[in-house]
Amino acid sequence: MNITLGLPFVHTSPDHGTAFDIAGRGIADPRSLETAIDYARRLAKAPCDQED
């Protein structure tokens, strides 16, 4: 899972990227996507200490 820092919004993505090479073959493992979504939810709920 990747996290992009320095943006004014939460941005996470699966470690494998788009995985076009295996798209539609029924062999993709969704765990990296699930982790990215879960972590984004947790980050969005976390208090922010940064002042605007």
C-alpha positions in Angstrom: 0.0 0.0 0.0 1.2 3.5 -0.8 0.4 6.8 1.0 0.9 10.1 -0.8 1.8 12.8 1.8 1.6 16.6 1.4 -1.8 16.7 -0.2 -4.9 18.5 1.2 -6.7 15.1 1.1 -6.1 11.5 2.1 -4.6 9.5 -0.8 -3.7 5.8 -0.6 -3.3 3.2 -3.3 -2.6 -0.5 -3.7 1.0 -1.4 -3.9 0.6 -3.2 -7.2 -0.9 -0.2 -9.0 -3.5 -0.9 -11.7 -2.4 -4.5 -12.4 -3.5 -4.3 -16.0 -1.5 -7.4 -16.8 -3.8 -9.6 -14.7 -7.1 -7.6 -15.2 -10.0 -9.8 -16.1 -8.2 -13.1 -15.4 -9.7 -13.8 -12.0 -6.4 -14.1 -10.3 -6.1 -10.7 -8.6 -5.5 -10.6 -4.8 -7.7 -7.8 -3.3 -5.7 -7.6 0.0 -3.6 -4.6 -1.0 -6.7 -2.6 -2.1 -8.5 -3.6 1.0 -5.6 -2.4 3.1 -5.4 0.9 1.2 -9.1 1.6 1.8 -8.9 0.6 5.5 -5.9 2.9 6.1 -7.5 5.8 4.2 -10.5 5.5 6.4 -8.4 5.5 9.5 -6.4 8.5 8.3 -9.5 10.5 7.5 -10.8 10.0 11.0 -7.5 11.0 12.7 -7.3 14.5 14.2 -5.1 16.9 12.2 -2.6 18.9 14.2 -1.6 21.2 11.2 -2.8 24.8 11.3 -4.1 26.4 8.1 
